């Protein structure tokens, strides 16, 4: 189907999954950059969703709705009643280890949830057959996806481009790949005005402490083991989360409809090196700020030991992808996007955020963050 572009001028956003790690960072970024835009966050508050991630943001222009993207009627109401014209779709089950333990919920949230949103968007934005005589409403559906859909690289392979064949290896990445295909099909078949971004590993504030970086930071502070899967030589490409938000903004502003854009950090690390870097960085802070040693008496620095002594090699993840790497030349040359935060700065900001926001992670550990759910 030929799609006539209908540019959205006055952005009114539905941000799905906006109480999760990247969604909340995106909303924070967007509220700062474009305070006049309307933002409605729709989030089911699963274990990964946390209302506190949006603290200080909610006002007449930014509201939170507790609900499931699989509730198509609710999505239709929100789009219609709030005259929303842009969906930025983050909502998903996102943790690979959980997908290995229990894949069903990944299909429900990531595949069926995306289908539900696409159906609601098509209906409310009036992409009905021409015979109905309806004119479509200007809109954009931006789908947030992952580099994991491209599978696993060896050391020698070139980085993933937008035309790398899909080869998902985990239940998580298979469900994300399926959702990418649905989004593509709604563009080609119904003319839905879509863009998709496939991003590498994010790190930064509000990252749920089951993922590598926050888990390692908090385990070091508590003197707990640092579990490294396999030999620690798997490679990931790390991007500071605010840069992911900026990349999505560039795609929303200037991305071509129906196109996909890779977003990455050009910042490959083996897992063992990144964990050593976290250890070194925390130890540096402990040395510079003695009050931290009083706050965290079980951290190795409290007894003059390096945090690296906590590293333990453990059983590998089943089907563990060896290496991800993003070739970000398309978004750089076509949309002029480059990450703004280098890794040294980003990891320092991240560690400082965890040191300064103990109440946030204590609430996650004791479960009280779930009281709003
Ligand atoms: P997250 O797990 O921290 O947050 C997911 C959010 O979605 C949570 O707030 C959760 O409550 C919500 N959610 C889940 N199922 C829902 C449903 N059915 N209805 C409504 N809300 C629901 O995930 P994240 O790390 O912030 O990832 C966000 C998106 O970015 C995901 O689509 C993920 O695939 C993608 N992504 C993540 C990374 C990464 O490094 N974390 C990298 C690339 C892409
Ligand atoms: O590449 C983008 C993806 O990055 C996103 O699509 C996913 O949503 C996000 O969770 C992330 O997936 P990973 O599996 O790469 O992230 P995770 O933090 O779980 O693991 C990073 C690497 O560290 C991976 O090689 C597994 C390893 N690891 C992880 C944990 C939690 C360990 O060695 N030990 C651990 O305890």
Coordinates of C-alpha atoms and ligand atoms in Angstrom, one line a residue:
X1 CA 0.0 0.0 0.0
X2 CA 1.2 3.5 -0.8
X3 CA 1.3 5.6 2.3
X4 CA 0.9 9.4 2.1
X5 CA 2.8 11.0 4.9
X6 CA 0.7 12.9 7.4
X7 CA 3.1 14.7 9.6
X8 CA 2.1 15.2 13.2
X9 CA 2.6 18.8 14.3
X10 CA 1.1 19.0 17.8
X11 CA 2.5 15.9 19.5
X12 CA 0.1 14.1 21.9
X13 CA 1.9 10.9 23.1
X14 CA 0.8 7.6 24.4
X15 CA 3.9 6.1 26.0
X16 CA 3.4 2.4 26.7
X17 CA 5.6 0.9 29.4
X18 CA 6.4 4.4 30.6
X19 CA 6.9 3.2 34.2
X20 CA 9.7 0.9 33.2
X21 CA 13.4 1.6 32.9
X22 CA 13.7 3.0 29.4
X23 CA 10.1 4.3 29.1
X24 CA 10.5 6.4 32.3
X25 CA 13.8 7.8 31.2
X26 CA 12.1 8.6 27.9
X27 CA 9.2 10.4 29.6
X28 CA 11.7 12.3 31.8
X29 CA 13.7 13.3 28.7
X30 CA 10.6 14.3 26.7
X31 CA 9.0 16.3 29.6
X32 CA 12.3 18.3 29.9
X33 CA 12.7 18.8 26.2
X34 CA 9.1 19.4 25.2
X35 CA 7.1 20.4 28.3
X36 CA 4.1 21.6 26.2
X37 CA 3.4 18.2 24.7
X38 CA 0.7 16.0 26.2
X39 CA 2.0 12.7 27.5
X40 CA -0.2 9.8 28.7
X41 CA 1.7 6.8 30.2
X42 CA 0.0 3.5 29.9
X43 CA 1.6 0.8 32.1
X44 CA 0.4 -2.4 33.6
X45 CA 2.9 -2.1 36.5
X46 CA 4.3 -5.6 36.2
X47 CA 7.2 -6.4 38.6
X48 CA 9.3 -4.2 36.3
X49 CA 7.0 -1.2 36.3
X50 CA 7.4 1.3 39.2
X51 CA 5.2 4.3 39.7
X52 CA 8.1 6.0 41.5
X53 CA 10.0 6.1 38.2
X54 CA 7.7 8.9 37.2
X55 CA 7.9 10.8 40.5
X56 CA 7.7 14.6 40.0
X57 CA 6.6 14.3 36.4
X58 CA 2.8 14.0 36.6
X59 CA 0.8 17.2 36.0
X60 CA -2.0 18.4 33.8
X61 CA 0.2 17.6 30.7
X62 CA 1.5 14.2 31.8
X63 CA -0.8 11.6 33.3
X64 CA -0.4 8.0 34.3
X65 CA -2.9 5.3 33.4
X66 CA -2.6 1.9 35.1
X67 CA -3.6 -0.6 32.4
X68 CA -2.6 -3.4 30.1
X69 CA -1.9 -2.8 26.4
X70 CA -3.8 -6.0 25.8
X71 CA -7.0 -4.1 26.8
X72 CA -7.7 -2.9 23.3
X73 CA -10.8 -1.0 24.4
X74 CA -8.9 0.9 27.0
X75 CA -6.2 1.8 24.4
X76 CA -9.0 3.0 21.9
X77 CA -10.6 5.1 24.6
X78 CA -7.3 6.8 25.5
X79 CA -6.4 7.5 21.9
X80 CA -9.8 8.9 21.2
X81 CA -10.6 10.7 24.4
X82 CA -7.2 12.4 24.7
X83 CA -6.9 12.9 20.9
X84 CA -3.5 11.2 21.1
X85 CA -1.6 11.1 17.7
X86 CA 1.6 9.3 18.6
X87 CA 2.3 6.0 20.2
X88 CA 5.8 5.3 21.5
X89 CA 5.7 1.6 22.4
X90 CA 8.1 0.4 25.1
X91 CA 5.8 -1.9 27.0
X92 CA 7.2 -5.4 27.0
X93 CA 8.6 -8.2 29.1
X94 CA 12.3 -7.5 28.7
X95 CA 14.5 -9.9 30.7
X96 CA 16.0 -12.8 28.8
X97 CA 16.5 -15.1 31.8
X98 CA 12.8 -14.8 32.7
X99 CA 11.9 -15.6 29.1
X100 CA 13.8 -18.9 29.4
X101 CA 12.0 -19.7 32.7
X102 CA 8.5 -18.7 31.4
X103 CA 8.1 -17.8 27.8
X104 CA 4.2 -17.5 27.8
X105 CA 4.0 -14.0 29.3
X106 CA 6.5 -12.8 26.7
X107 CA 4.2 -13.8 23.9
X108 CA 1.2 -12.3 25.7
X109 CA 2.9 -8.9 26.4
X110 CA 5.2 -8.6 23.4
X111 CA 3.3 -10.2 20.6
X112 CA -0.4 -10.0 21.6
X113 CA 0.1 -6.7 23.3
X114 CA 1.6 -5.2 20.2
X115 CA -1.1 -6.7 18.1
X116 CA -3.7 -5.1 20.4
X117 CA -2.1 -1.6 20.1
X118 CA -1.9 -1.9 16.3
X119 CA -5.6 -2.8 16.1
X120 CA -6.6 0.1 18.4
X121 CA -4.3 2.5 16.4
X122 CA -5.7 1.4 13.1
X123 CA -9.3 1.8 14.3
X124 CA -9.0 5.2 16.1
X125 CA -6.7 6.8 13.5
X126 CA -9.2 5.7 10.9
X127 CA -7.1 3.5 8.6
X128 CA -10.2 1.7 7.5
X129 CA -10.7 0.6 3.9
X130 CA -11.1 3.4 1.5
X131 CA -14.7 2.3 0.9
X132 CA -15.7 3.7 4.3
X133 CA -15.0 7.2 3.1
X134 CA -13.1 8.0 6.3
X135 CA -9.9 10.2 6.2
X136 CA -7.1 9.0 8.3
X137 CA -6.0 11.1 11.2
X138 CA -2.3 12.3 11.2
X139 CA -0.4 9.9 13.5
X140 CA 2.8 8.0 14.2
X141 CA 3.4 4.6 15.8
X142 CA 6.9 4.2 17.0
X143 CA 7.9 0.7 18.0
X144 CA 10.8 0.2 20.4
X145 CA 12.7 -2.9 19.6
X146 CA 16.1 -4.6 20.3
X147 CA 19.3 -5.6 18.6
X148 CA 18.6 -9.1 19.9
X149 CA 16.3 -9.9 17.0
X150 CA 19.4 -10.2 14.8
X151 CA 20.8 -13.1 16.8
X152 CA 24.4 -13.6 17.8
X153 CA 27.7 -12.5 16.2
X154 CA 31.2 -13.9 16.4
X155 CA 34.2 -11.7 17.0
X156 CA 34.8 -11.5 13.3
X157 CA 31.3 -10.7 12.1
X158 CA 30.4 -7.2 11.0
X159 CA 28.0 -5.3 13.3
X160 CA 24.2 -5.6 12.8
X161 CA 22.8 -3.3 10.1
X162 CA 19.1 -2.7 9.5
X163 CA 19.3 -5.3 6.7
X164 CA 20.8 -8.1 8.8
X165 CA 18.5 -11.1 8.6
X166 CA 16.4 -11.7 11.7
X167 CA 17.7 -14.7 13.7
X168 CA 16.3 -14.5 17.3
X169 CA 17.6 -17.1 19.7
X170 CA 15.7 -16.6 23.0
X171 CA 12.0 -16.6 23.7
X172 CA 12.4 -12.9 24.5
X173 CA 14.1 -12.0 21.2
X174 CA 11.7 -14.2 19.3
X175 CA 8.7 -12.4 20.8
X176 CA 10.3 -9.0 20.0
X177 CA 11.0 -10.2 16.4
X178 CA 7.4 -11.2 16.0
X179 CA 6.3 -7.8 17.2
X180 CA 8.6 -6.1 14.7
X181 CA 7.1 -8.1 11.9
X182 CA 3.5 -7.2 13.0
X183 CA 4.4 -3.5 13.0
X184 CA 5.9 -3.8 9.5
X185 CA 2.8 -5.6 8.2
X186 CA 0.4 -3.0 9.6
X187 CA 2.4 -0.4 7.7
X188 CA 2.4 -2.3 4.4
X189 CA -1.1 -3.6 4.6
X190 CA -3.1 -0.8 6.3
X191 CA -0.8 2.2 5.8
X192 CA -0.2 2.7 9.5
X193 CA 2.6 5.3 9.8
X194 CA 5.2 3.4 11.6
X195 CA 8.9 3.6 12.5
X196 CA 10.9 1.1 14.5
X197 CA 14.2 1.4 16.4
X198 CA 16.4 -1.6 17.3
X199 CA 18.6 -0.6 20.2
X200 CA 21.6 -2.2 22.0
X201 CA 22.0 -2.7 25.8
X202 CA 21.0 0.3 27.8
X203 CA 22.3 1.3 31.2
X204 CA 21.4 4.2 33.5
X205 CA 19.1 5.4 36.3
X206 CA 15.9 3.4 37.2
X207 CA 17.3 0.1 35.7
X208 CA 15.7 -2.8 37.5
X209 CA 18.3 -4.7 39.5
X210 CA 17.9 -8.0 37.7
X211 CA 20.0 -6.7 34.7
X212 CA 23.7 -6.9 34.7
X213 CA 24.8 -3.4 35.4
X214 CA 22.5 -2.5 38.3
X215 CA 22.7 -6.0 39.8
X216 CA 26.5 -5.7 39.9
X217 CA 26.5 -2.2 41.4
X218 CA 24.1 -3.2 44.2
X219 CA 25.8 -6.5 44.9
X220 CA 29.1 -4.7 45.3
X221 CA 27.6 -2.3 47.8
X222 CA 26.2 -5.2 49.8
X223 CA 29.2 -7.5 49.5
X224 CA 27.3 -10.1 47.6
X225 CA 28.7 -12.4 44.9
X226 CA 28.9 -11.1 41.4
X227 CA 27.6 -13.9 39.2
X228 CA 29.2 -14.0 35.7
X229 CA 27.6 -16.4 33.3
X230 CA 30.0 -18.8 31.6
X231 CA 33.5 -17.4 31.1
X232 CA 32.4 -13.7 31.0
X233 CA 33.6 -13.3 27.4
X234 CA 30.2 -12.5 25.9
X235 CA 30.1 -9.0 24.3
X236 CA 27.4 -6.3 24.6
X237 CA 27.2 -2.8 23.1
X238 CA 26.3 -0.4 25.9
X239 CA 24.4 2.9 25.5
X240 CA 23.4 5.4 28.1
X241 CA 19.6 5.4 28.4
X242 CA 19.1 9.1 27.8
X243 CA 20.8 8.6 24.4
X244 CA 18.3 6.0 23.5
X245 CA 15.6 8.6 24.3
X246 CA 17.3 11.1 22.1
X247 CA 17.7 8.6 19.3
X248 CA 13.9 7.9 19.4
X249 CA 13.3 11.6 19.4
X250 CA 15.3 11.9 16.2
X251 CA 13.4 9.1 14.5
X252 CA 10.1 10.7 15.5
X253 CA 11.2 14.0 14.2
X254 CA 12.8 12.9 10.9
X255 CA 12.6 9.2 10.5
X256 CA 11.2 7.8 7.2
X257 CA 7.9 6.0 7.5
X258 CA 8.2 2.2 7.4
X259 CA 11.9 2.4 8.1
X260 CA 13.9 0.8 10.9
X261 CA 16.8 2.5 12.6
X262 CA 19.6 0.8 14.7
X263 CA 20.6 2.7 17.8
X264 CA 23.8 1.8 19.5
X265 CA 26.7 3.0 21.6
X266 CA 29.7 1.9 19.4
X267 CA 30.8 0.7 22.8
X268 CA 31.5 -3.0 23.0
X269 CA 32.5 -4.6 26.3
X270 CA 33.0 -8.2 27.4
X271 CA 30.8 -8.9 30.5
X272 CA 33.9 -9.6 32.7
X273 CA 35.4 -6.2 31.7
X274 CA 32.3 -4.3 32.4
X275 CA 31.9 -5.9 35.8
X276 CA 35.5 -5.1 36.6
X277 CA 34.9 -1.5 35.5
X278 CA 31.9 -1.3 37.8
X279 CA 34.0 -2.7 40.7
X280 CA 36.8 -0.3 40.0
X281 CA 34.5 2.7 39.8
X282 CA 32.7 1.8 43.1
X283 CA 36.0 1.3 44.9
X284 CA 37.2 4.7 43.7
X285 CA 34.1 6.3 45.2
X286 CA 34.5 4.4 48.5
X287 CA 38.1 5.7 48.7
X288 CA 37.1 9.3 47.9
X289 CA 34.0 9.4 50.2
X290 CA 34.6 7.6 53.6
X291 CA 30.9 8.2 54.6
X292 CA 30.0 5.6 51.9
X293 CA 32.0 2.9 53.7
X294 CA 29.9 3.6 56.8
X295 CA 26.7 3.3 54.8
X296 CA 27.8 0.1 53.1
X297 CA 29.9 -1.8 55.7
X298 CA 29.7 -5.1 53.8
X299 CA 31.3 -3.7 50.6
X300 CA 34.8 -5.1 50.2
X301 CA 36.3 -1.6 50.3
X302 CA 35.2 -1.4 53.9
X303 CA 37.9 -4.0 54.8
X304 CA 40.4 -2.7 52.2
X305 CA 39.6 -5.4 49.6
X306 CA 39.0 -4.8 45.9
X307 CA 35.4 -5.5 44.9
X308 CA 36.6 -7.8 42.2
X309 CA 37.1 -10.4 44.8
X310 CA 33.3 -10.9 44.7
X311 CA 33.4 -12.2 41.1
X312 CA 32.0 -15.8 40.7
X313 CA 31.8 -17.6 37.4
X314 CA 28.5 -19.4 37.3
X315 CA 26.5 -21.7 35.0
X316 CA 26.0 -20.1 31.6
X317 CA 22.6 -18.8 30.4
X318 CA 20.9 -21.3 28.1
X319 CA 21.4 -20.4 24.4
X320 CA 23.5 -17.4 25.5
X321 CA 24.1 -15.1 22.5
X322 CA 27.8 -14.5 22.2
X323 CA 28.1 -10.9 20.8
X324 CA 25.8 -8.0 19.9
X325 CA 27.1 -5.0 18.0
X326 CA 25.3 -2.2 16.3
X327 CA 26.3 -0.5 13.1
X328 CA 24.6 2.9 13.7
X329 CA 25.7 4.5 10.5
X330 CA 22.1 4.8 9.1
X331 CA 20.8 6.9 12.0
X332 CA 24.0 8.9 12.1
X333 CA 24.1 9.8 8.4
X334 CA 20.4 10.1 7.7
X335 CA 19.2 11.6 10.9
X336 CA 22.4 13.2 12.3
X337 CA 22.1 11.2 15.6
X338 CA 25.1 10.3 17.7
X339 CA 25.2 9.4 21.4
X340 CA 26.1 12.3 23.6
X341 CA 27.3 10.5 26.7
X342 CA 30.5 8.5 26.7
X343 CA 30.8 5.4 28.7
X344 CA 33.1 6.8 31.4
X345 CA 30.6 9.6 32.1
X346 CA 27.5 7.4 31.8
X347 CA 28.7 4.7 34.2
X348 CA 29.8 7.3 36.8
X349 CA 26.3 9.0 36.5
X350 CA 24.7 5.6 36.9
X351 CA 26.7 4.5 40.0
X352 CA 26.1 7.9 41.6
X353 CA 22.4 7.6 40.9
X354 CA 22.3 4.3 42.7
X355 CA 24.3 5.7 45.6
X356 CA 22.0 8.7 45.8
X357 CA 18.7 6.8 45.5
X358 CA 18.9 4.2 48.1
X359 CA 15.1 4.6 48.9
X360 CA 14.3 3.6 45.3
X361 CA 16.2 0.3 45.4
X362 CA 15.3 -0.5 49.0
X363 CA 11.6 -0.3 48.0
X364 CA 12.4 -2.7 45.1
X365 CA 14.2 -5.1 47.5
X366 CA 11.5 -5.0 50.2
X367 CA 8.6 -5.1 47.6
X368 CA 7.0 -1.9 48.8
X369 CA 7.3 -0.4 45.3
X370 CA 4.5 -2.7 44.2
X371 CA 1.9 -1.1 46.5
X372 CA 0.6 1.1 43.6
X373 CA 0.2 -1.9 41.4
Ligands
LIG1 P1 11.3 -2.9 31.6 O1 11.1 -4.3 31.8 O2 12.2 -2.1 32.5 O3 9.9 -2.1 31.5 C1 8.9 -2.6 30.8 C2 7.6 -1.9 31.2 O4 6.5 -2.3 30.5 C3 7.3 -2.0 32.7 O5 6.9 -0.8 33.2 C4 6.0 -2.9 32.7 O6 5.2 -2.7 33.7 C5 5.4 -2.5 31.3 N1 4.6 -3.6 30.8 C6 4.9 -4.9 30.6 N2 3.9 -5.6 30.1 C7 2.9 -4.7 29.9 C8 1.5 -4.8 29.4 N3 1.0 -5.9 28.9 N4 0.8 -3.6 29.3 C9 1.3 -2.5 29.8 N5 2.5 -2.3 30.3 C10 3.3 -3.4 30.4 O7 11.9 -2.8 30.1 P2 13.0 -1.8 29.5 O8 14.3 -2.3 29.7 O9 12.6 -0.4 29.9 O10 12.6 -2.0 27.9 C11 11.6 -1.2 27.3 C12 11.5 -1.6 25.9 O11 12.8 -1.4 25.2 C13 11.2 -3.0 25.6 O12 10.3 -3.1 24.5 C14 12.5 -3.7 25.3 O13 12.3 -4.8 24.5 C15 13.2 -2.6 24.6 N6 14.7 -2.6 24.7 C16 15.3 -2.7 25.9 C17 16.7 -2.6 25.9 C18 17.5 -2.7 27.2 O14 18.7 -2.7 27.2 N7 16.8 -2.7 28.4 C19 17.4 -2.4 24.7 C20 16.7 -2.4 23.5 C21 15.4 -2.4 23.5
LIG2 O1 20.6 -6.0 23.6 C1 19.5 -5.4 24.1 C2 18.9 -6.2 25.2 O2 19.8 -6.0 26.3 C3 17.5 -5.8 25.5 O3 16.7 -6.1 24.4 C4 17.0 -6.6 26.8 O4 15.7 -6.2 27.1 C5 17.9 -6.3 27.9 O5 17.6 -7.1 29.0 C6 19.4 -6.6 27.5 O6 19.5 -8.1 27.3 P1 20.8 -8.9 27.8 O7 20.5 -10.3 28.0 O8 22.0 -8.5 27.0 O9 21.0 -8.1 29.3 P2 21.4 -8.7 30.7 O10 21.6 -7.4 31.6 O11 20.4 -9.7 31.2 O12 22.8 -9.4 30.5 C7 23.9 -8.7 29.9 C8 25.0 -9.7 29.8 O13 25.4 -10.1 31.1 C9 24.5 -11.0 29.1 O14 25.6 -11.5 28.3 C10 24.3 -12.0 30.3 C11 25.3 -11.5 31.3 N1 24.9 -11.6 32.7 C12 23.7 -11.2 33.1 C13 23.3 -11.3 34.4 C14 21.9 -10.7 34.8 C15 25.7 -12.2 33.6 O15 26.9 -12.7 33.3 N2 25.4 -12.3 34.9 C16 24.1 -11.9 35.4 O16 23.8 -12.0 36.6

